[in-house]
CSV table of C-alpha atoms and ligand atoms in Angstrom, one decimal:
chain,number,residue,atom,x,y,z
A,1,UNK,CA,-43.1,-112.9,32.8
A,2,UNK,CA,-42.8,-112.0,29.2
A,3,UNK,CA,-39.6,-111.9,27.1
A,4,UNK,CA,-38.0,-113.1,24.0
A,5,UNK,CA,-35.0,-115.4,24.6
A,6,UNK,CA,-32.3,-114.0,22.5
A,7,UNK,CA,-29.2,-115.4,24.2
A,8,UNK,CA,-28.7,-119.1,23.6
A,9,UNK,CA,-26.4,-121.4,25.5
A,10,UNK,CA,-23.8,-122.9,23.1
A,11,UNK,CA,-23.3,-126.6,23.0
A,12,UNK,CA,-24.3,-129.1,25.7
A,13,UNK,CA,-21.5,-128.3,28.1
A,14,UNK,CA,-23.1,-125.1,29.0
A,15,UNK,CA,-24.1,-122.6,31.6
A,16,UNK,CA,-27.6,-121.3,31.3
A,17,UNK,CA,-27.8,-117.9,29.7
A,18,UNK,CA,-28.6,-114.9,31.9
A,19,UNK,CA,-32.2,-114.8,30.6
A,20,UNK,CA,-32.7,-118.5,31.6
A,21,UNK,CA,-31.0,-118.0,35.0
A,22,UNK,CA,-33.4,-115.1,35.6
A,23,UNK,CA,-36.4,-117.3,34.8
A,24,UNK,CA,-35.0,-120.1,37.0
A,25,UNK,CA,-34.5,-117.8,40.0
A,26,UNK,CA,-37.9,-116.1,39.6
A,27,UNK,CA,-39.8,-119.5,39.4
A,28,UNK,CA,-37.7,-121.0,42.2
A,29,UNK,CA,-38.3,-118.2,44.6
A,30,UNK,CA,-42.0,-118.1,43.7
A,31,UNK,CA,-42.4,-121.9,44.0
A,32,UNK,CA,-40.6,-122.2,47.4
A,33,UNK,CA,-42.7,-119.3,48.8
A,34,UNK,CA,-46.1,-120.1,47.4
A,35,UNK,CA,-46.3,-123.7,46.1
A,36,UNK,CA,-44.2,-125.8,48.5
A,37,UNK,CA,-46.0,-124.8,51.7
A,38,UNK,CA,-49.3,-126.0,50.2
A,39,UNK,CA,-48.1,-129.1,48.4
A,40,UNK,CA,-49.0,-131.5,51.3
A,41,UNK,CA,-52.5,-129.9,51.6
A,42,UNK,CA,-53.3,-130.5,48.0
A,43,UNK,CA,-51.9,-134.0,48.2
A,44,UNK,CA,-54.1,-134.8,51.1
A,45,UNK,CA,-57.3,-133.1,49.9
A,46,UNK,CA,-56.9,-133.8,46.1
A,47,UNK,CA,-58.4,-130.3,45.5
A,48,UNK,CA,-57.5,-128.8,42.2
A,49,UNK,CA,-54.9,-126.1,43.1
A,50,UNK,CA,-56.7,-123.0,41.8
A,51,UNK,CA,-54.8,-120.7,44.0
A,52,UNK,CA,-51.5,-121.9,42.5
A,53,UNK,CA,-52.8,-121.8,39.0
A,54,UNK,CA,-54.0,-118.2,39.5
A,55,UNK,CA,-50.7,-117.0,40.8
A,56,UNK,CA,-48.8,-118.9,38.1
A,57,UNK,CA,-51.0,-117.3,35.4
A,58,UNK,CA,-50.1,-113.8,36.8
A,59,UNK,CA,-46.4,-114.8,36.1
A,60,UNK,CA,-47.1,-116.0,32.6
A,61,UNK,CA,-46.3,-119.6,33.5
A,62,UNK,CA,-49.5,-121.0,31.9
A,63,UNK,CA,-48.4,-120.1,28.4
A,64,UNK,CA,-44.6,-120.2,28.5
A,65,UNK,CA,-44.0,-120.9,24.8
A,66,UNK,CA,-47.1,-119.2,23.4
A,67,UNK,CA,-46.2,-116.1,21.4
A,68,UNK,CA,-46.7,-112.8,23.2
A,69,UNK,CA,-49.2,-111.5,20.7
A,70,UNK,CA,-51.4,-114.5,21.7
A,71,UNK,CA,-51.1,-113.8,25.4
A,72,UNK,CA,-48.1,-116.0,26.2
A,73,UNK,CA,-44.7,-115.4,27.5
A,74,UNK,CA,-43.0,-116.1,24.1
A,75,UNK,CA,-40.1,-118.1,25.6
A,76,UNK,CA,-38.4,-121.2,24.4
A,77,UNK,CA,-38.5,-124.9,25.4
A,78,UNK,CA,-35.4,-124.6,27.6
A,79,UNK,CA,-37.2,-121.9,29.6
A,80,UNK,CA,-40.3,-124.1,29.7
A,81,UNK,CA,-38.3,-127.0,31.0
A,82,UNK,CA,-36.7,-124.9,33.7
A,83,UNK,CA,-40.2,-123.6,34.7
A,84,UNK,CA,-41.7,-127.2,35.0
A,85,UNK,CA,-38.6,-128.4,37.0
A,86,UNK,CA,-38.9,-125.6,39.5
A,87,UNK,CA,-42.6,-125.9,39.9
A,88,UNK,CA,-42.4,-129.7,40.4
A,89,UNK,CA,-39.6,-129.3,42.9
A,90,UNK,CA,-42.1,-127.6,45.1
A,91,UNK,CA,-45.4,-129.4,44.1
A,92,UNK,CA,-45.4,-132.2,41.5
A,93,UNK,CA,-49.2,-132.1,41.0
A,94,UNK,CA,-49.0,-128.4,40.1
A,95,UNK,CA,-46.1,-129.3,37.9
A,96,UNK,CA,-48.1,-131.7,35.7
A,97,UNK,CA,-51.1,-129.4,35.6
A,98,UNK,CA,-48.8,-126.7,34.1
A,99,UNK,CA,-47.0,-129.1,31.8
A,100,UNK,CA,-50.3,-130.4,30.4
A,101,UNK,CA,-51.5,-126.9,29.8
A,102,UNK,CA,-48.4,-125.8,28.1
A,103,UNK,CA,-47.6,-128.9,26.0
A,104,UNK,CA,-50.5,-131.2,25.4
A,105,UNK,CA,-53.1,-128.3,25.5
A,106,UNK,CA,-51.4,-125.3,23.8
A,107,UNK,CA,-48.9,-127.0,21.6
A,108,UNK,CA,-51.4,-128.8,19.2
A,109,UNK,CA,-53.2,-125.4,18.8
A,110,UNK,CA,-50.0,-123.6,18.1
A,111,UNK,CA,-48.8,-126.2,15.6
A,112,UNK,CA,-52.0,-127.2,13.9
A,113,UNK,CA,-54.6,-124.6,14.7
A,114,UNK,CA,-56.2,-122.3,12.2
A,115,UNK,CA,-55.8,-118.5,12.8
A,116,UNK,CA,-59.3,-118.4,14.1
A,117,UNK,CA,-58.8,-121.3,16.5
A,118,UNK,CA,-55.5,-119.8,17.7
A,119,UNK,CA,-57.1,-116.4,18.3
A,120,UNK,CA,-60.1,-117.9,20.0
A,121,UNK,CA,-58.4,-120.4,22.4
A,122,UNK,CA,-54.7,-119.7,22.9
A,123,UNK,CA,-55.0,-116.3,24.7
A,124,UNK,CA,-57.5,-117.8,27.2
A,125,UNK,CA,-55.2,-120.8,27.8
A,126,UNK,CA,-51.9,-118.8,27.9
A,127,UNK,CA,-53.4,-116.3,30.4
A,128,UNK,CA,-54.6,-119.2,32.5
A,129,UNK,CA,-58.2,-118.1,32.2
A,130,UNK,CA,-59.1,-121.6,30.9
A,131,UNK,CA,-57.3,-124.8,31.7
A,132,UNK,CA,-56.8,-127.4,29.0
A,133,UNK,CA,-56.8,-131.2,29.0
A,134,UNK,CA,-55.7,-133.8,26.5
A,135,UNK,CA,-58.0,-136.7,26.0
A,136,UNK,CA,-56.2,-139.6,24.2
A,137,UNK,CA,-56.3,-142.6,26.6
A,138,UNK,CA,-59.3,-144.9,26.9
A,139,UNK,CA,-60.3,-147.8,29.2
A,140,UNK,CA,-59.1,-150.2,26.5
A,141,UNK,CA,-56.3,-148.3,24.9
A,142,UNK,CA,-53.4,-146.9,26.9
A,143,UNK,CA,-50.0,-147.7,25.2
A,144,UNK,CA,-51.8,-148.7,21.9
A,145,UNK,CA,-53.4,-145.3,21.3
A,146,UNK,CA,-54.2,-146.1,17.7
A,147,UNK,CA,-56.7,-148.7,18.8
A,148,UNK,CA,-59.0,-146.1,20.4
A,149,UNK,CA,-62.7,-146.8,20.1
A,150,UNK,CA,-64.2,-143.3,20.7
A,151,UNK,CA,-66.0,-142.5,17.4
A,152,UNK,CA,-66.5,-139.4,15.5
A,153,UNK,CA,-68.9,-139.0,12.6
A,154,UNK,CA,-69.5,-136.0,10.4
A,155,UNK,CA,-73.2,-135.0,10.3
A,156,UNK,CA,-73.8,-131.8,8.4
A,157,UNK,CA,-72.2,-128.9,10.2
A,158,UNK,CA,-71.2,-131.0,13.2
A,159,UNK,CA,-69.0,-133.9,14.2
A,160,UNK,CA,-70.7,-136.2,16.6
A,161,UNK,CA,-68.6,-137.9,19.3
A,162,UNK,CA,-69.4,-141.1,21.2
A,163,UNK,CA,-67.1,-142.9,23.6
A,164,UNK,CA,-65.1,-142.8,26.8
A,165,UNK,CA,-61.7,-141.5,27.8
A,166,UNK,CA,-59.9,-142.1,31.1
A,167,UNK,CA,-56.9,-141.0,33.2
A,168,UNK,CA,-57.3,-137.5,31.8
A,169,UNK,CA,-55.1,-135.1,33.8
A,170,UNK,CA,-56.6,-131.6,34.5
A,171,UNK,CA,-60.2,-132.7,33.9
A,172,UNK,CA,-61.7,-131.2,37.1
A,173,UNK,CA,-60.3,-127.8,36.3
A,174,UNK,CA,-60.4,-127.9,32.5
A,175,UNK,CA,-62.7,-126.0,30.2
A,176,UNK,CA,-61.0,-126.9,26.9
A,177,UNK,CA,-60.3,-130.5,25.9
A,178,UNK,CA,-58.2,-131.7,23.0
A,179,UNK,CA,-60.0,-134.9,22.2
A,180,UNK,CA,-59.0,-137.7,19.8
A,181,UNK,CA,-61.6,-139.9,18.1
A,182,UNK,CA,-61.7,-142.2,15.2
A,183,UNK,CA,-63.9,-142.3,12.1
A,184,UNK,CA,-63.5,-146.0,12.0
A,185,UNK,CA,-61.3,-148.2,14.3
A,186,UNK,CA,-60.4,-150.4,11.4
A,187,UNK,CA,-58.5,-147.5,9.8
A,188,UNK,CA,-56.2,-147.6,12.9
A,189,UNK,CA,-54.1,-144.5,13.2
A,190,UNK,CA,-55.3,-143.2,9.7
A,191,UNK,CA,-58.8,-142.8,11.0
A,192,UNK,CA,-58.0,-140.6,14.0
A,193,UNK,CA,-59.2,-136.9,14.1
A,194,UNK,CA,-58.5,-134.3,16.7
A,195,UNK,CA,-61.1,-131.9,18.1
A,196,UNK,CA,-61.3,-128.9,20.4
A,197,UNK,CA,-64.2,-129.6,22.8
A,198,UNK,CA,-65.5,-127.2,25.4
A,199,UNK,CA,-66.8,-128.0,28.8
A,200,UNK,CA,-70.5,-127.8,29.1
A,201,UNK,CA,-71.3,-128.9,25.5
A,202,UNK,CA,-74.3,-131.2,25.4
A,203,UNK,CA,-73.4,-134.9,25.5
A,204,UNK,CA,-70.0,-134.3,27.2
A,205,UNK,CA,-69.6,-135.2,30.8
A,206,UNK,CA,-66.6,-135.2,33.1
A,207,UNK,CA,-66.7,-138.3,35.4
A,208,UNK,CA,-65.7,-138.8,39.0
A,209,UNK,CA,-62.2,-137.8,40.2
A,210,UNK,CA,-59.8,-140.7,40.3
A,211,UNK,CA,-58.0,-141.4,43.6
A,212,UNK,CA,-54.4,-141.8,42.6
A,213,UNK,CA,-51.2,-142.8,44.4
A,214,UNK,CA,-49.4,-139.6,43.5
A,215,UNK,CA,-50.0,-136.2,41.9
A,216,UNK,CA,-53.3,-136.4,43.7
A,217,UNK,CA,-54.4,-132.8,42.9
A,218,UNK,CA,-54.0,-133.2,39.2
A,219,UNK,CA,-57.7,-133.4,38.6
A,220,UNK,CA,-57.6,-136.8,36.8
A,221,UNK,CA,-61.0,-138.1,35.7
A,222,UNK,CA,-62.7,-140.1,33.0
A,223,UNK,CA,-64.7,-138.4,30.2
A,224,UNK,CA,-67.9,-139.6,28.5
A,225,UNK,CA,-69.2,-138.5,25.1
A,226,UNK,CA,-72.8,-139.3,24.2
A,227,UNK,CA,-73.8,-137.9,20.9
A,228,UNK,CA,-71.7,-134.8,21.7
A,229,UNK,CA,-72.0,-132.3,18.9
A,230,UNK,CA,-68.8,-130.6,18.0
A,231,UNK,CA,-68.9,-127.7,15.4
A,232,UNK,CA,-67.1,-128.6,12.2
A,233,UNK,CA,-64.7,-125.6,12.7
A,234,UNK,CA,-63.5,-127.3,15.9
A,235,UNK,CA,-61.7,-130.1,14.0
A,236,UNK,CA,-58.0,-129.4,14.8
A,237,UNK,CA,-55.7,-130.1,11.9
A,238,UNK,CA,-56.5,-132.3,8.9
A,239,UNK,CA,-59.2,-135.0,9.1
A,240,UNK,CA,-57.5,-138.4,9.6
A,241,UNK,CA,-54.2,-136.9,10.8
A,242,UNK,CA,-55.1,-136.7,14.5
A,243,UNK,CA,-52.7,-139.4,15.4
A,244,UNK,CA,-49.7,-137.4,14.3
A,245,UNK,CA,-51.0,-134.4,16.3
A,246,UNK,CA,-51.2,-136.7,19.3
A,247,UNK,CA,-47.7,-138.1,18.8
A,248,UNK,CA,-46.1,-134.6,18.2
A,249,UNK,CA,-47.9,-133.3,21.3
A,250,UNK,CA,-46.5,-136.2,23.3
A,251,UNK,CA,-43.0,-135.4,22.1
A,252,UNK,CA,-43.3,-132.0,23.7
A,253,UNK,CA,-45.2,-133.5,26.6
A,254,UNK,CA,-42.4,-135.9,27.3
A,255,UNK,CA,-39.9,-133.1,27.7
A,256,UNK,CA,-42.3,-131.6,30.3
A,257,UNK,CA,-42.6,-134.9,32.2
A,258,UNK,CA,-38.8,-135.3,32.1
A,259,UNK,CA,-38.6,-131.8,33.7
A,260,UNK,CA,-41.2,-132.8,36.3
A,261,UNK,CA,-39.1,-135.8,37.1
A,262,UNK,CA,-35.9,-133.8,37.5
A,263,UNK,CA,-37.8,-131.4,39.8
A,264,UNK,CA,-39.0,-134.3,42.0
A,265,UNK,CA,-35.5,-135.8,42.1
A,266,UNK,CA,-34.0,-132.5,43.1
A,267,UNK,CA,-36.6,-132.1,45.9
A,268,UNK,CA,-35.6,-135.6,47.1
A,269,UNK,CA,-32.0,-134.6,47.2
A,270,UNK,CA,-32.8,-131.2,48.9
A,271,UNK,CA,-34.6,-133.1,51.6
A,272,UNK,CA,-32.1,-135.8,52.0
A,273,UNK,CA,-29.2,-133.3,52.4
A,274,UNK,CA,-31.1,-131.2,54.9
A,275,UNK,CA,-32.2,-134.2,57.0
A,276,UNK,CA,-28.8,-136.0,57.0
A,277,UNK,CA,-27.1,-132.9,58.3
A,278,UNK,CA,-29.7,-132.5,61.1
A,279,UNK,CA,-30.2,-136.1,62.2
A,280,UNK,CA,-27.7,-137.4,64.8
A,281,UNK,CA,-27.0,-141.1,65.4
A,282,UNK,CA,-23.9,-142.6,67.1
A,283,UNK,CA,-23.2,-139.1,68.3
A,284,UNK,CA,-22.8,-137.5,64.9
A,285,UNK,CA,-24.8,-136.2,61.9
A,286,UNK,CA,-25.7,-139.2,59.7
A,287,UNK,CA,-24.3,-137.2,56.7
A,288,UNK,CA,-20.8,-138.1,58.1
A,289,UNK,CA,-21.4,-141.8,57.4
A,290,UNK,CA,-20.0,-142.9,54.0
A,291,UNK,CA,-23.0,-145.2,53.3
A,292,UNK,CA,-25.3,-142.2,53.6
A,293,UNK,CA,-22.9,-140.1,51.5
A,294,UNK,CA,-23.0,-142.8,48.8
A,295,UNK,CA,-26.7,-142.3,48.5
A,296,UNK,CA,-26.4,-138.5,48.4
A,297,UNK,CA,-23.7,-138.7,45.8
A,298,UNK,CA,-25.6,-141.2,43.6
A,299,UNK,CA,-28.6,-138.8,43.7
A,300,UNK,CA,-26.5,-135.7,42.9
A,301,UNK,CA,-24.6,-137.3,40.0
A,302,UNK,CA,-27.8,-138.8,38.4
A,303,UNK,CA,-29.7,-135.6,38.7
A,304,UNK,CA,-27.0,-133.7,37.0
A,305,UNK,CA,-27.0,-136.2,34.1
A,306,UNK,CA,-30.8,-136.2,33.9
A,307,UNK,CA,-30.9,-132.4,33.8
A,308,UNK,CA,-28.4,-132.3,30.9
A,309,UNK,CA,-30.5,-134.8,29.0
A,310,UNK,CA,-33.5,-132.7,29.7
A,311,UNK,CA,-31.8,-129.5,28.4
A,312,UNK,CA,-30.5,-131.4,25.3
A,313,UNK,CA,-34.1,-132.5,24.4
A,314,UNK,CA,-35.4,-128.9,25.0
A,315,UNK,CA,-32.6,-127.4,22.9
A,316,UNK,CA,-33.2,-129.9,20.1
A,317,UNK,CA,-36.8,-128.9,20.1
A,318,UNK,CA,-35.9,-125.3,20.0
A,319,UNK,CA,-33.6,-126.0,17.0
A,320,UNK,CA,-36.7,-127.0,15.0
A,321,UNK,CA,-35.2,-130.5,14.3
A,322,UNK,CA,-37.1,-133.7,15.1
A,323,UNK,CA,-36.6,-134.4,18.8
A,324,UNK,CA,-38.6,-137.6,19.3
A,325,UNK,CA,-35.6,-139.7,20.4
A,326,UNK,CA,-34.1,-137.1,22.7
A,327,UNK,CA,-37.5,-136.5,24.3
A,328,UNK,CA,-38.1,-140.2,25.0
A,329,UNK,CA,-34.5,-140.7,26.2
A,330,UNK,CA,-34.9,-137.8,28.6
A,331,UNK,CA,-38.3,-138.9,29.8
A,332,UNK,CA,-37.1,-142.5,30.3
A,333,UNK,CA,-33.9,-141.5,32.2
A,334,UNK,CA,-35.2,-138.6,34.2
A,335,UNK,CA,-38.2,-140.7,35.5
A,336,UNK,CA,-35.8,-143.5,36.6
A,337,UNK,CA,-33.6,-141.0,38.4
A,338,UNK,CA,-36.7,-139.5,40.1
A,339,UNK,CA,-37.7,-142.9,41.4
A,340,UNK,CA,-34.2,-143.8,42.6
A,341,UNK,CA,-33.7,-140.4,44.2
A,342,UNK,CA,-37.1,-140.6,46.0
A,343,UNK,CA,-36.3,-144.1,47.3
A,344,UNK,CA,-32.9,-143.0,48.5
A,345,UNK,CA,-34.4,-139.9,50.2
A,346,UNK,CA,-36.9,-142.2,52.1
A,347,UNK,CA,-34.0,-144.5,53.0
A,348,UNK,CA,-31.9,-141.6,54.3
A,349,UNK,CA,-34.8,-140.5,56.5
A,350,UNK,CA,-35.3,-144.0,57.9
A,351,UNK,CA,-38.6,-144.5,59.8
A,352,UNK,CA,-39.4,-140.8,59.5
A,353,UNK,CA,-39.2,-141.1,55.7
A,354,UNK,CA,-42.0,-143.7,55.8
A,355,UNK,CA,-44.3,-141.3,57.6
A,356,UNK,CA,-46.3,-138.3,56.5
A,357,UNK,CA,-44.3,-136.1,58.9
A,358,UNK,CA,-41.7,-135.5,56.1
A,359,UNK,CA,-42.4,-134.8,52.4
A,360,UNK,CA,-40.2,-137.6,51.0
A,361,UNK,CA,-43.0,-140.3,51.1
A,362,UNK,CA,-45.0,-137.9,48.8
A,363,UNK,CA,-42.1,-137.5,46.5
A,364,UNK,CA,-41.9,-141.3,46.1
A,365,UNK,CA,-45.6,-141.5,45.3
A,366,UNK,CA,-45.3,-138.6,42.9
A,367,UNK,CA,-42.1,-140.0,41.2
A,368,UNK,CA,-43.8,-143.3,40.2
A,369,UNK,CA,-46.2,-141.8,37.7
A,370,UNK,CA,-43.4,-140.2,35.7
A,371,UNK,CA,-42.6,-143.7,34.6
A,372,UNK,CA,-46.2,-144.3,33.5
A,373,UNK,CA,-48.0,-141.3,32.1
A,374,UNK,CA,-47.3,-139.8,28.7
A,375,UNK,CA,-46.0,-143.2,27.7
A,376,UNK,CA,-44.7,-145.8,30.0
A,377,UNK,CA,-40.9,-146.5,30.2
A,378,UNK,CA,-41.5,-149.5,28.0
A,379,UNK,CA,-43.1,-147.3,25.4
A,380,UNK,CA,-40.2,-144.8,25.6
A,381,UNK,CA,-37.8,-147.8,24.9
A,382,UNK,CA,-39.9,-148.8,21.9
A,383,UNK,CA,-39.8,-145.2,20.5
A,384,UNK,CA,-36.1,-144.9,21.1
A,385,UNK,CA,-35.4,-148.3,19.4
A,386,UNK,CA,-37.5,-147.3,16.4
A,387,UNK,CA,-35.6,-144.0,16.1
A,388,UNK,CA,-32.2,-145.7,16.5
A,389,UNK,CA,-33.0,-148.3,13.8
A,390,UNK,CA,-34.4,-145.6,11.5
A,391,UNK,CA,-31.1,-143.5,11.6
B,1,LIG,N1,-44.3,-137.4,15.4
B,1,LIG,C1,-45.0,-137.4,14.2
B,1,LIG,N2,-45.5,-138.5,13.7
B,1,LIG,C2,-45.4,-139.7,14.4
B,1,LIG,C3,-44.7,-139.8,15.6
B,1,LIG,C4,-44.1,-138.6,16.1
B,1,LIG,N3,-43.5,-138.6,17.3
B,1,LIG,N4,-44.8,-141.0,16.0
B,1,LIG,C5,-45.5,-141.7,15.1
B,1,LIG,N5,-45.9,-140.9,14.1
B,1,LIG,C6,-46.5,-141.3,12.9
B,1,LIG,C7,-45.7,-142.3,12.1
B,1,LIG,O1,-44.8,-141.7,11.2
B,1,LIG,C8,-46.9,-143.0,11.3
B,1,LIG,O2,-47.2,-142.2,10.2
B,1,LIG,P1,-47.4,-142.8,8.7
B,1,LIG,O3,-48.7,-143.6,8.7
B,1,LIG,O4,-47.4,-141.6,7.8
B,1,LIG,O5,-46.2,-143.7,8.5
B,1,LIG,C9,-48.0,-143.0,12.3
B,1,LIG,O6,-47.8,-141.9,13.2
B,1,LIG,C10,-48.2,-144.3,13.0
B,1,LIG,O7,-47.0,-144.5,13.7
B,1,LIG,P2,-46.6,-145.9,14.4
B,1,LIG,O8,-46.8,-147.0,13.3
B,1,LIG,O9,-45.3,-145.8,15.0
B,1,LIG,O10,-47.8,-146.1,15.4
B,1,LIG,P3,-48.1,-147.2,16.5
B,1,LIG,O11,-49.5,-147.5,16.5
B,1,LIG,O12,-47.1,-148.3,16.4
B,1,LIG,O13,-47.8,-146.4,17.9
B,1,LIG,C11,-46.5,-145.7,19.8
B,1,LIG,C12,-46.6,-145.9,18.3
B,1,LIG,C13,-45.2,-145.1,20.0
B,1,LIG,C14,-46.6,-147.0,20.6
B,1,LIG,C15,-47.6,-144.7,20.3
B,1,LIG,O14,-48.9,-145.3,20.2
B,1,LIG,C16,-47.4,-144.2,21.7
B,1,LIG,O15,-46.7,-143.3,21.9
B,1,LIG,N6,-48.1,-144.8,22.7
B,1,LIG,C17,-48.1,-144.3,24.0
B,1,LIG,C18,-49.3,-143.4,24.2
B,1,LIG,C19,-49.1,-142.4,25.4
B,1,LIG,O16,-48.0,-141.9,25.6
B,1,LIG,N7,-50.2,-142.2,26.1
B,1,LIG,C20,-50.2,-141.3,27.1
B,1,LIG,C21,-51.4,-140.3,27.0
B,1,LIG,S1,-51.4,-138.8,27.8
B,1,LIG,C22,-51.4,-139.2,29.5
B,1,LIG,O17,-50.6,-139.9,29.9
B,1,LIG,C23,-52.3,-138.6,30.5
B,1,LIG,C24,-52.4,-137.2,30.6
B,1,LIG,O18,-53.4,-136.6,30.6
B,1,LIG,C25,-51.1,-136.4,30.8
């Protein structure tokens, strides 16, 4: 997959362009043939889905917005959102792996990297030869990222990193880590620097895999830095401006998580529709009962609205304008819709929905984290309020 998106949809009451529809069909067909059949396996085993990643790399899905000359597909954020939605509709763990690679991994390099850094790392990431992770969160700093304690100190030609990170998606598969550390915690966000750290560097270890409720194959681990030497040229962006890189990366990341949530919600509706037409009670399909229809309708209406909010955030990003508010609004709403849709899908399935025989219990577990990672719903509300009051 490699193309330049020339045709843009106009306004928000739109149909996708032919280019975007092509991407949607291609990824939908691929995901239902290759990703969906293995989603339960990866959920059960928590294995990092290398087979999925390899196939997605062949299709250009590991570097959707990276320019073609740097090995990417050179597409826009709307295409990226469609890709993440379709992947997540089949396998939400694979969805977040792809989202982190594209947004939290590649975006900071594209936006803040030097020419050398871009040439060295982006082609490897965009071609899926190396997986990326984003290390911001720490045991003591989740929502309050600026209070991080991981230290960085310049010693001659190297920065030296010491500290701990946790809940780092992609860690078991990643070889490139975008790591945030502070010169001095008292400087709060003004002391934070961003580094490109490679797996295998002395003093850097990936901890044990975390057993999570959902997206269980997302390779989530803690990281430890003990006098880890990072070459000076691997500082990303300007010293002391790492927090802005982190926040801008999260703006793009939140569009990806909104897309993941829409994908999970759509999968919930797909399953609820299929099951309600098959399942007979009181001598008719349960889809004929209006109380069941009410749940299906609520899901369908909310998913439509969520998808429009997602597309709006992606289009705003593509326009080059600030899209912090739209990204947080989309993430907040789409993740709520994913949770409600997954709950409704379980309810439509009754007792079977509560068992591992059907995928809807997995969708419910997967949906929950979309309200937590890349900023909790409460943090999205805070960001939206600040943006509203700033206008
Ligand atoms: N873009 C650019 N700059 C931004 C920005 C943005 N979106 N948001 C804030 N900034 C800038 C501000 O302008 C300010 O700059 P100045 O000093 O020049 O004025 C600076 O950053 C500090 O901003 P705030 O005062 O707003 O910072 P804060 O400490 O109050 O924090 C926050 C704001 C919104 C709460 C932020 O800390 C936040 O988003 N927290 C949630 C963190 C999060 O999402 N963590 C998830 C990590 S990733 C993950 O989930 C796991 C994974 O692997 C996928």
